[in-house]
Amino acid sequence: MPESVAVIIGSGCQDLLEPVSARTVKTAYGSPSGPIQTLRLGETGVAAIARHGVEHTIPPHKINYRANIAALAAVGITRVIGLNTVGVVSSIREPGQIGVPDQIIDYTWGREHTFFTGGDAGVDHIEFTEPFAEPLRNELLNAAEAAGVECYDGGVYAATQGPRLETAAEVNRLERDGADYLGMTAMPEASLAAETGIDYACLCLVVNKAAGRGDRPIHDDLAASTQHARARAFTVLEAFLKRGQDGE
Ligand code: HPA
C-alpha cells in the first residue's frame, strides 16, 4: 500500500473500513472524526478516515476538518483523496457517475477553516488559485481510464453549508456562479490540506440531481444512485492504488 496516501471517505462508505487496524491520533486541534483505519479494496488497502465518524454521526458543519488533516499529516500522509458525494447541476453529468473537479467555490461559513489563526500559529495567505493538486487529479483520471470507468475531468465544486439541501432558486444562483457539483464537505478540507502542504484531490460521487433539476424527490435519486457511484469510485480507487504499487 502506498503509505503516503490516505482517503477521507464520505457518506455511505464506512462499511469497507477495517476496524482491526484502527489508529487513534490526537491533535492540537482536538479529535479527528475517527481513527485512521484501513479501507479495504479487493487485494489492496489504503489509510482512511471516515469524515462523518465511524457511525456517521457528525454533520458536515460539525466535522473537525482541522483535526482530520492534522492527524493525517502527523502520520506522514502527503496525498489525500477526498471522496465526496455531490448533487449535480449541469445536465451532462448524471447521478451514479463520478468526476474529478478542478475548481471550488466556497459558500460555507462558521467552520474552523485555517491553521493560520495568528499569534503563535502565525499568519499566512496560501495561494489557492488551483485548489486541487493537478498531478493527483491526473493520476485519478488515468486510473479511471485504465479501469474503463467513465470519469469526468474538471468542473466546479460548490461547497455549501448544509446540512439541508438547497432550494431551487439557490441552485439557479449557484449555476449562474459556475457550479457543476454541489457538496458540503470539500471545504475547508481542501484548503486545510493546502495549508499543510498535502496534495489533495476530490473524487466526486454524483448521487442526485440538484434541487429543482430532477423529476423525482432528491432522496429517491440518492437511493437509486449512490451504490452505482460508489462502485465506480472504488473501482477507480483500487486501480489508482494498484498503479501506485506497480510504479505506473
Ligand atoms: N447538495 C449539496 N450537497 C450534496 C448534495 C446536494 O444536492 N448531494 C449530496 N451532497
PDB file of C-alpha atoms and ligand atoms in Angstrom:
ATOM      1  CA  MET A   1       0.000   0.000   0.000  1.00  0.00           C
ATOM      2  CA  PRO A   2       1.462   3.434  -0.840  1.00  0.00           C
ATOM      3  CA  GLU A   3       1.930   4.692   2.702  1.00  0.00           C
ATOM      4  CA  SER A   4       1.815   8.364   1.899  1.00  0.00           C
ATOM      5  CA  VAL A   5      -1.731   8.278   0.504  1.00  0.00           C
ATOM      6  CA  ALA A   6      -4.946   8.459   2.505  1.00  0.00           C
ATOM      7  CA  VAL A   7      -8.609   8.706   1.676  1.00  0.00           C
ATOM      8  CA  ILE A   8     -11.191  10.733   3.551  1.00  0.00           C
ATOM      9  CA  ILE A   9     -14.376   8.865   2.934  1.00  0.00           C
ATOM     10  CA  GLY A  10     -17.827  10.350   2.948  1.00  0.00           C
ATOM     11  CA  SER A  11     -21.380   9.179   3.321  1.00  0.00           C
ATOM     12  CA  GLY A  12     -22.204   5.572   2.589  1.00  0.00           C
ATOM     13  CA  CYS A  13     -18.687   4.110   2.537  1.00  0.00           C
ATOM     14  CA  GLN A  14     -17.924   3.291   6.192  1.00  0.00           C
ATOM     15  CA  ASP A  15     -18.723  -0.401   5.830  1.00  0.00           C
ATOM     16  CA  LEU A  16     -15.471  -1.010   3.929  1.00  0.00           C
ATOM     17  CA  LEU A  17     -13.296   0.146   6.825  1.00  0.00           C
ATOM     18  CA  GLU A  18     -11.380  -2.486   8.744  1.00  0.00           C
ATOM     19  CA  PRO A  19     -11.685  -1.735  12.456  1.00  0.00           C
ATOM     20  CA  VAL A  20      -8.755  -4.006  13.338  1.00  0.00           C
ATOM     21  CA  SER A  21      -6.264  -1.517  12.003  1.00  0.00           C
ATOM     22  CA  ALA A  22      -7.747   1.495  13.823  1.00  0.00           C
ATOM     23  CA  ARG A  23      -5.160   4.022  14.913  1.00  0.00           C
ATOM     24  CA  THR A  24      -6.344   6.910  17.075  1.00  0.00           C
ATOM     25  CA  VAL A  25      -4.345  10.094  16.620  1.00  0.00           C
ATOM     26  CA  LYS A  26      -4.692  13.087  18.956  1.00  0.00           C
ATOM     27  CA  THR A  27      -4.051  16.522  17.519  1.00  0.00           C
ATOM     28  CA  ALA A  28      -3.601  20.064  18.820  1.00  0.00           C
ATOM     29  CA  TYR A  29      -6.984  20.811  17.222  1.00  0.00           C
ATOM     30  CA  GLY A  30      -8.954  18.129  19.028  1.00  0.00           C
ATOM     31  CA  SER A  31     -10.137  14.737  17.912  1.00  0.00           C
ATOM     32  CA  PRO A  32     -10.428  13.694  14.291  1.00  0.00           C
ATOM     33  CA  SER A  33     -13.748  12.273  13.089  1.00  0.00           C
ATOM     34  CA  GLY A  34     -12.439   8.821  13.943  1.00  0.00           C
ATOM     35  CA  PRO A  35      -9.329   6.682  13.942  1.00  0.00           C
ATOM     36  CA  ILE A  36      -7.185   6.219  10.889  1.00  0.00           C
ATOM     37  CA  GLN A  37      -8.279   2.848   9.545  1.00  0.00           C
ATOM     38  CA  THR A  38      -7.639   0.736   6.504  1.00  0.00           C
ATOM     39  CA  LEU A  39     -10.103   0.956   3.649  1.00  0.00           C
ATOM     40  CA  ARG A  40     -10.036  -2.486   2.060  1.00  0.00           C
ATOM     41  CA  LEU A  41     -10.412  -2.572  -1.729  1.00  0.00           C
ATOM     42  CA  GLY A  42     -10.020  -6.046  -3.173  1.00  0.00           C
ATOM     43  CA  GLU A  43      -6.386  -7.084  -2.831  1.00  0.00           C
ATOM     44  CA  THR A  44      -5.270  -3.681  -1.732  1.00  0.00           C
ATOM     45  CA  GLY A  45      -5.951  -1.169   1.027  1.00  0.00           C
ATOM     46  CA  VAL A  46      -5.382   2.448   1.938  1.00  0.00           C
ATOM     47  CA  ALA A  47      -5.330   4.569   5.089  1.00  0.00           C
ATOM     48  CA  ALA A  48      -8.696   6.220   5.613  1.00  0.00           C
ATOM     49  CA  ILE A  49     -10.692   8.429   7.943  1.00  0.00           C
ATOM     50  CA  ALA A  50     -14.491   8.390   7.940  1.00  0.00           C
ATOM     51  CA  ARG A  51     -15.307  12.093   7.647  1.00  0.00           C
ATOM     52  CA  HIS A  52     -18.699  11.808   9.338  1.00  0.00           C
ATOM     53  CA  GLY A  53     -17.422   9.415  12.032  1.00  0.00           C
ATOM     54  CA  VAL A  54     -17.497   5.620  12.029  1.00  0.00           C
ATOM     55  CA  GLU A  55     -21.185   5.643  12.974  1.00  0.00           C
ATOM     56  CA  HIS A  56     -21.981   8.574  10.656  1.00  0.00           C
ATOM     57  CA  THR A  57     -22.940  10.913  13.497  1.00  0.00           C
ATOM     58  CA  ILE A  58     -21.113  14.126  12.510  1.00  0.00           C
ATOM     59  CA  PRO A  59     -22.897  16.536  10.132  1.00  0.00           C
ATOM     60  CA  PRO A  60     -20.834  18.495   7.569  1.00  0.00           C
ATOM     61  CA  HIS A  61     -20.727  21.754   9.568  1.00  0.00           C
ATOM     62  CA  LYS A  62     -19.553  19.980  12.734  1.00  0.00           C
ATOM     63  CA  ILE A  63     -16.709  17.952  11.228  1.00  0.00           C
ATOM     64  CA  ASN A  64     -13.349  18.805  12.767  1.00  0.00           C
ATOM     65  CA  TYR A  65     -11.645  19.293   9.413  1.00  0.00           C
ATOM     66  CA  ARG A  66      -8.501  20.652  11.032  1.00  0.00           C
ATOM     67  CA  ALA A  67      -8.084  17.596  13.262  1.00  0.00           C
ATOM     68  CA  ASN A  68      -8.649  15.232  10.327  1.00  0.00           C
ATOM     69  CA  ILE A  69      -5.965  16.893   8.209  1.00  0.00           C
ATOM     70  CA  ALA A  70      -3.588  17.353  11.157  1.00  0.00           C
ATOM     71  CA  ALA A  71      -3.948  13.660  12.122  1.00  0.00           C
ATOM     72  CA  LEU A  72      -3.144  12.524   8.584  1.00  0.00           C
ATOM     73  CA  ALA A  73      -0.166  14.888   8.373  1.00  0.00           C
ATOM     74  CA  ALA A  74       1.061  13.613  11.765  1.00  0.00           C
ATOM     75  CA  VAL A  75       1.350  10.048  10.445  1.00  0.00           C
ATOM     76  CA  GLY A  76       3.209  11.125   7.326  1.00  0.00           C
ATOM     77  CA  ILE A  77       0.406  11.354   4.787  1.00  0.00           C
ATOM     78  CA  THR A  78       1.346  13.645   1.915  1.00  0.00           C
ATOM     79  CA  ARG A  79      -1.511  12.959  -0.530  1.00  0.00           C
ATOM     80  CA  VAL A  80      -5.209  12.860   0.287  1.00  0.00           C
ATOM     81  CA  ILE A  81      -8.129  11.846  -1.891  1.00  0.00           C
ATOM     82  CA  GLY A  82     -11.452  13.149  -0.644  1.00  0.00           C
ATOM     83  CA  LEU A  83     -14.429  11.019  -1.585  1.00  0.00           C
ATOM     84  CA  ASN A  84     -17.385  13.379  -1.654  1.00  0.00           C
ATOM     85  CA  THR A  85     -20.978  12.686  -2.552  1.00  0.00           C
ATOM     86  CA  VAL A  86     -22.440  15.526  -4.590  1.00  0.00           C
ATOM     87  CA  GLY A  87     -25.549  16.746  -6.308  1.00  0.00           C
ATOM     88  CA  VAL A  88     -25.121  17.734  -9.926  1.00  0.00           C
ATOM     89  CA  VAL A  89     -26.258  20.966 -11.522  1.00  0.00           C
ATOM     90  CA  SER A  90     -25.268  20.566 -15.146  1.00  0.00           C
ATOM     91  CA  SER A  91     -27.216  18.144 -17.279  1.00  0.00           C
ATOM     92  CA  ILE A  92     -24.173  16.460 -18.877  1.00  0.00           C
ATOM     93  CA  ARG A  93     -23.473  14.566 -15.652  1.00  0.00           C
ATOM     94  CA  GLU A  94     -25.912  12.034 -14.280  1.00  0.00           C
ATOM     95  CA  PRO A  95     -26.472  10.567 -10.836  1.00  0.00           C
ATOM     96  CA  GLY A  96     -24.471   7.354 -10.493  1.00  0.00           C
ATOM     97  CA  GLN A  97     -21.475   8.824 -12.328  1.00  0.00           C
ATOM     98  CA  ILE A  98     -18.226  10.168 -10.911  1.00  0.00           C
ATOM     99  CA  GLY A  99     -15.991  13.159 -11.551  1.00  0.00           C
ATOM    100  CA  VAL A 100     -12.772  14.844 -10.527  1.00  0.00           C
ATOM    101  CA  PRO A 101     -13.447  18.594 -10.230  1.00  0.00           C
ATOM    102  CA  ASP A 102     -10.756  21.187 -10.837  1.00  0.00           C
ATOM    103  CA  GLN A 103     -12.193  24.245  -9.088  1.00  0.00           C
ATOM    104  CA  ILE A 104     -14.036  25.192  -5.916  1.00  0.00           C
ATOM    105  CA  ILE A 105     -16.338  27.961  -4.785  1.00  0.00           C
ATOM    106  CA  ASP A 106     -16.695  28.098  -1.008  1.00  0.00           C
ATOM    107  CA  TYR A 107     -20.117  29.052   0.393  1.00  0.00           C
ATOM    108  CA  THR A 108     -19.514  27.554   3.847  1.00  0.00           C
ATOM    109  CA  TRP A 109     -19.353  29.665   6.973  1.00  0.00           C
ATOM    110  CA  GLY A 110     -18.591  29.355  10.678  1.00  0.00           C
ATOM    111  CA  ARG A 111     -16.198  26.407  10.230  1.00  0.00           C
ATOM    112  CA  GLU A 112     -12.690  26.331  11.704  1.00  0.00           C
ATOM    113  CA  HIS A 113     -11.118  26.803   8.321  1.00  0.00           C
ATOM    114  CA  THR A 114      -7.460  27.677   8.845  1.00  0.00           C
ATOM    115  CA  PHE A 115      -4.352  26.625  10.763  1.00  0.00           C
ATOM    116  CA  PHE A 116      -3.071  30.204  10.499  1.00  0.00           C
ATOM    117  CA  THR A 117      -5.073  31.739  13.323  1.00  0.00           C
ATOM    118  CA  GLY A 118      -2.487  34.350  14.244  1.00  0.00           C
ATOM    119  CA  GLY A 119      -0.325  34.663  17.343  1.00  0.00           C
ATOM    120  CA  ASP A 120       1.927  31.635  17.779  1.00  0.00           C
ATOM    121  CA  ALA A 121       0.067  29.861  14.960  1.00  0.00           C
ATOM    122  CA  GLY A 122       1.221  32.550  12.560  1.00  0.00           C
ATOM    123  CA  VAL A 123      -0.404  34.374   9.683  1.00  0.00           C
ATOM    124  CA  ASP A 124      -0.138  33.155   6.126  1.00  0.00           C
ATOM    125  CA  HIS A 125      -2.099  33.553   2.937  1.00  0.00           C
ATOM    126  CA  ILE A 126      -1.562  30.437   0.886  1.00  0.00           C
ATOM    127  CA  GLU A 127      -2.063  30.520  -2.846  1.00  0.00           C
ATOM    128  CA  PHE A 128      -5.237  28.607  -3.690  1.00  0.00           C
ATOM    129  CA  THR A 129      -5.638  29.508  -7.348  1.00  0.00           C
ATOM    130  CA  GLU A 130      -5.700  25.823  -8.284  1.00  0.00           C
ATOM    131  CA  PRO A 131      -7.364  24.243  -5.228  1.00  0.00           C
ATOM    132  CA  PHE A 132      -6.684  20.644  -6.270  1.00  0.00           C
ATOM    133  CA  ALA A 133      -3.305  19.027  -6.895  1.00  0.00           C
ATOM    134  CA  GLU A 134      -3.120  18.562 -10.660  1.00  0.00           C
ATOM    135  CA  PRO A 135      -0.773  15.522 -10.597  1.00  0.00           C
ATOM    136  CA  LEU A 136      -3.099  13.714  -8.199  1.00  0.00           C
ATOM    137  CA  ARG A 137      -6.145  14.645 -10.276  1.00  0.00           C
ATOM    138  CA  ASN A 138      -4.412  13.264 -13.346  1.00  0.00           C
ATOM    139  CA  GLU A 139      -3.466  10.056 -11.575  1.00  0.00           C
ATOM    140  CA  LEU A 140      -7.114   9.536 -10.666  1.00  0.00           C
ATOM    141  CA  LEU A 141      -8.233  10.222 -14.219  1.00  0.00           C
ATOM    142  CA  ASN A 142      -5.584   7.881 -15.630  1.00  0.00           C
ATOM    143  CA  ALA A 143      -6.641   5.189 -13.167  1.00  0.00           C
ATOM    144  CA  ALA A 144     -10.261   5.636 -14.283  1.00  0.00           C
ATOM    145  CA  GLU A 145      -9.260   5.280 -17.920  1.00  0.00           C
ATOM    146  CA  ALA A 146      -7.168   2.189 -17.176  1.00  0.00           C
ATOM    147  CA  ALA A 147     -10.087   0.671 -15.264  1.00  0.00           C
ATOM    148  CA  GLY A 148     -12.538   1.504 -18.061  1.00  0.00           C
ATOM    149  CA  VAL A 149     -14.679   3.711 -15.821  1.00  0.00           C
ATOM    150  CA  GLU A 150     -16.125   6.914 -17.243  1.00  0.00           C
ATOM    151  CA  CYS A 151     -14.999   9.778 -15.028  1.00  0.00           C
ATOM    152  CA  TYR A 152     -15.499  13.465 -15.775  1.00  0.00           C
ATOM    153  CA  ASP A 153     -12.436  15.654 -15.796  1.00  0.00           C
ATOM    154  CA  GLY A 154     -12.945  19.071 -14.251  1.00  0.00           C
ATOM    155  CA  GLY A 155     -15.883  21.102 -13.089  1.00  0.00           C
ATOM    156  CA  VAL A 156     -16.575  23.476 -10.250  1.00  0.00           C
ATOM    157  CA  TYR A 157     -17.362  22.062  -6.827  1.00  0.00           C
ATOM    158  CA  ALA A 158     -19.558  24.463  -4.865  1.00  0.00           C
ATOM    159  CA  ALA A 159     -19.169  23.804  -1.149  1.00  0.00           C
ATOM    160  CA  THR A 160     -22.487  24.574   0.527  1.00  0.00           C
ATOM    161  CA  GLN A 161     -23.091  24.815   4.256  1.00  0.00           C
ATOM    162  CA  GLY A 162     -25.779  22.161   4.716  1.00  0.00           C
ATOM    163  CA  PRO A 163     -26.907  20.089   6.371  1.00  0.00           C
ATOM    164  CA  ARG A 164     -30.077  20.899   4.462  1.00  0.00           C
ATOM    165  CA  LEU A 165     -30.097  20.635   0.696  1.00  0.00           C
ATOM    166  CA  GLU A 166     -30.537  23.749  -1.455  1.00  0.00           C
ATOM    167  CA  THR A 167     -33.651  25.497  -2.661  1.00  0.00           C
ATOM    168  CA  ALA A 168     -34.310  25.519  -6.415  1.00  0.00           C
ATOM    169  CA  ALA A 169     -33.560  29.261  -6.506  1.00  0.00           C
ATOM    170  CA  GLU A 170     -30.257  28.704  -4.715  1.00  0.00           C
ATOM    171  CA  VAL A 171     -29.325  26.107  -7.337  1.00  0.00           C
ATOM    172  CA  ASN A 172     -30.131  28.618 -10.087  1.00  0.00           C
ATOM    173  CA  ARG A 173     -27.832  31.112  -8.422  1.00  0.00           C
ATOM    174  CA  LEU A 174     -25.098  28.502  -7.981  1.00  0.00           C
ATOM    175  CA  GLU A 175     -25.357  27.613 -11.655  1.00  0.00           C
ATOM    176  CA  ARG A 176     -25.013  31.280 -12.597  1.00  0.00           C
ATOM    177  CA  ASP A 177     -21.893  31.317 -10.431  1.00  0.00           C
ATOM    178  CA  GLY A 178     -20.490  28.432 -12.492  1.00  0.00           C
ATOM    179  CA  ALA A 179     -21.106  25.478 -10.179  1.00  0.00           C
ATOM    180  CA  ASP A 180     -21.248  21.945 -11.563  1.00  0.00           C
ATOM    181  CA  TYR A 181     -21.200  19.885  -8.376  1.00  0.00           C
ATOM    182  CA  LEU A 182     -22.802  20.703  -5.025  1.00  0.00           C
ATOM    183  CA  GLY A 183     -21.379  19.171  -1.886  1.00  0.00           C
ATOM    184  CA  MET A 184     -20.969  20.105   1.751  1.00  0.00           C
ATOM    185  CA  THR A 185     -17.525  18.806   2.700  1.00  0.00           C
ATOM    186  CA  ALA A 186     -14.681  19.646   0.322  1.00  0.00           C
ATOM    187  CA  MET A 187     -14.211  22.944   2.160  1.00  0.00           C
ATOM    188  CA  PRO A 188     -12.345  23.664   4.293  1.00  0.00           C
ATOM    189  CA  GLU A 189     -10.832  20.195   3.753  1.00  0.00           C
ATOM    190  CA  ALA A 190      -9.070  21.186   0.527  1.00  0.00           C
ATOM    191  CA  SER A 191      -7.657  24.486   1.811  1.00  0.00           C
ATOM    192  CA  LEU A 192      -6.504  22.968   5.109  1.00  0.00           C
ATOM    193  CA  ALA A 193      -4.696  20.270   3.144  1.00  0.00           C
ATOM    194  CA  ALA A 194      -3.084  23.016   1.057  1.00  0.00           C
ATOM    195  CA  GLU A 195      -2.064  24.918   4.195  1.00  0.00           C
ATOM    196  CA  THR A 196      -0.375  21.740   5.431  1.00  0.00           C
ATOM    197  CA  GLY A 197       1.409  21.065   2.142  1.00  0.00           C
ATOM    198  CA  ILE A 198      -0.684  17.953   1.472  1.00  0.00           C
ATOM    199  CA  ASP A 199      -1.683  17.294  -2.145  1.00  0.00           C
ATOM    200  CA  TYR A 200      -5.456  16.998  -2.258  1.00  0.00           C
ATOM    201  CA  ALA A 201      -7.909  15.912  -4.944  1.00  0.00           C
ATOM    202  CA  CYS A 202     -11.569  15.152  -4.838  1.00  0.00           C
ATOM    203  CA  LEU A 203     -13.301  12.139  -6.323  1.00  0.00           C
ATOM    204  CA  CYS A 204     -16.944  13.138  -6.523  1.00  0.00           C
ATOM    205  CA  LEU A 205     -19.728  10.576  -6.373  1.00  0.00           C
ATOM    206  CA  VAL A 206     -22.708  12.097  -8.152  1.00  0.00           C
ATOM    207  CA  VAL A 207     -25.696  10.863  -6.176  1.00  0.00           C
ATOM    208  CA  ASN A 208     -28.520  13.211  -7.145  1.00  0.00           C
ATOM    209  CA  LYS A 209     -29.650  15.960  -9.452  1.00  0.00           C
ATOM    210  CA  ALA A 210     -29.523  19.311  -7.702  1.00  0.00           C
ATOM    211  CA  ALA A 211     -32.697  20.707  -6.157  1.00  0.00           C
ATOM    212  CA  GLY A 212     -35.269  21.645  -8.782  1.00  0.00           C
ATOM    213  CA  ARG A 213     -33.407  19.824 -11.566  1.00  0.00           C
ATOM    214  CA  GLY A 214     -34.706  16.284 -11.280  1.00  0.00           C
ATOM    215  CA  ASP A 215     -38.119  14.791 -11.909  1.00  0.00           C
ATOM    216  CA  ARG A 216     -38.296  12.852  -8.656  1.00  0.00           C
ATOM    217  CA  PRO A 217     -37.636  13.602  -4.952  1.00  0.00           C
ATOM    218  CA  ILE A 218     -33.917  14.012  -4.218  1.00  0.00           C
ATOM    219  CA  HIS A 219     -33.873  11.205  -1.664  1.00  0.00           C
ATOM    220  CA  ASP A 220     -35.256   8.793  -4.278  1.00  0.00           C
ATOM    221  CA  ASP A 221     -32.383   9.857  -6.523  1.00  0.00           C
ATOM    222  CA  LEU A 222     -29.929   9.210  -3.685  1.00  0.00           C
ATOM    223  CA  ALA A 223     -31.335   5.756  -3.019  1.00  0.00           C
ATOM    224  CA  ALA A 224     -31.133   4.803  -6.693  1.00  0.00           C
ATOM    225  CA  SER A 225     -27.704   6.252  -7.493  1.00  0.00           C
ATOM    226  CA  THR A 226     -25.392   6.001  -4.500  1.00  0.00           C
ATOM    227  CA  GLN A 227     -24.403   2.362  -4.999  1.00  0.00           C
ATOM    228  CA  HIS A 228     -23.589   2.902  -8.686  1.00  0.00           C
ATOM    229  CA  ALA A 229     -21.412   5.932  -7.979  1.00  0.00           C
ATOM    230  CA  ARG A 230     -19.765   4.178  -5.066  1.00  0.00           C
ATOM    231  CA  ALA A 231     -18.920   1.090  -7.151  1.00  0.00           C
ATOM    232  CA  ARG A 232     -17.366   3.291  -9.845  1.00  0.00           C
ATOM    233  CA  ALA A 233     -15.383   5.348  -7.329  1.00  0.00           C
ATOM    234  CA  PHE A 234     -13.998   2.270  -5.596  1.00  0.00           C
ATOM    235  CA  THR A 235     -13.018   0.674  -8.897  1.00  0.00           C
ATOM    236  CA  VAL A 236     -11.068   3.831  -9.733  1.00  0.00           C
ATOM    237  CA  LEU A 237      -9.516   3.973  -6.281  1.00  0.00           C
ATOM    238  CA  GLU A 238      -8.444   0.353  -6.482  1.00  0.00           C
ATOM    239  CA  ALA A 239      -6.873   0.961  -9.913  1.00  0.00           C
ATOM    240  CA  PHE A 240      -5.171   4.075  -8.562  1.00  0.00           C
ATOM    241  CA  LEU A 241      -3.638   2.137  -5.670  1.00  0.00           C
ATOM    242  CA  LYS A 242      -2.561  -0.789  -7.840  1.00  0.00           C
ATOM    243  CA  ARG A 243      -0.918   1.560 -10.341  1.00  0.00           C
ATOM    244  CA  GLY A 244       0.922   3.181  -7.408  1.00  0.00           C
ATOM    245  CA  GLN A 245       2.150  -0.236  -6.287  1.00  0.00           C
ATOM    246  CA  ASP A 246       3.201  -1.162  -9.816  1.00  0.00           C
ATOM    247  CA  GLY A 247       5.001   2.169 -10.220  1.00  0.00           C
ATOM    248  CA  GLU A 248       2.795   3.292 -13.140  1.00  0.00           C
TER     249      GLU A 248
HETATM  250  N1  HPA B   1     -26.320  19.498  -2.449  1.00  0.00           N
HETATM  251  C1  HPA B   1     -25.324  19.631  -1.538  1.00  0.00           C
HETATM  252  N2  HPA B   1     -24.641  18.597  -1.068  1.00  0.00           N
HETATM  253  C2  HPA B   1     -24.936  17.376  -1.527  1.00  0.00           C
HETATM  254  C3  HPA B   1     -25.953  17.158  -2.474  1.00  0.00           C
HETATM  255  C4  HPA B   1     -26.668  18.282  -2.963  1.00  0.00           C
HETATM  256  O1  HPA B   1     -27.579  18.178  -3.814  1.00  0.00           O
HETATM  257  N3  HPA B   1     -25.997  15.825  -2.717  1.00  0.00           N
HETATM  258  C5  HPA B   1     -25.052  15.247  -1.945  1.00  0.00           C
HETATM  259  N4  HPA B   1     -24.401  16.182  -1.217  1.00  0.00           N
END
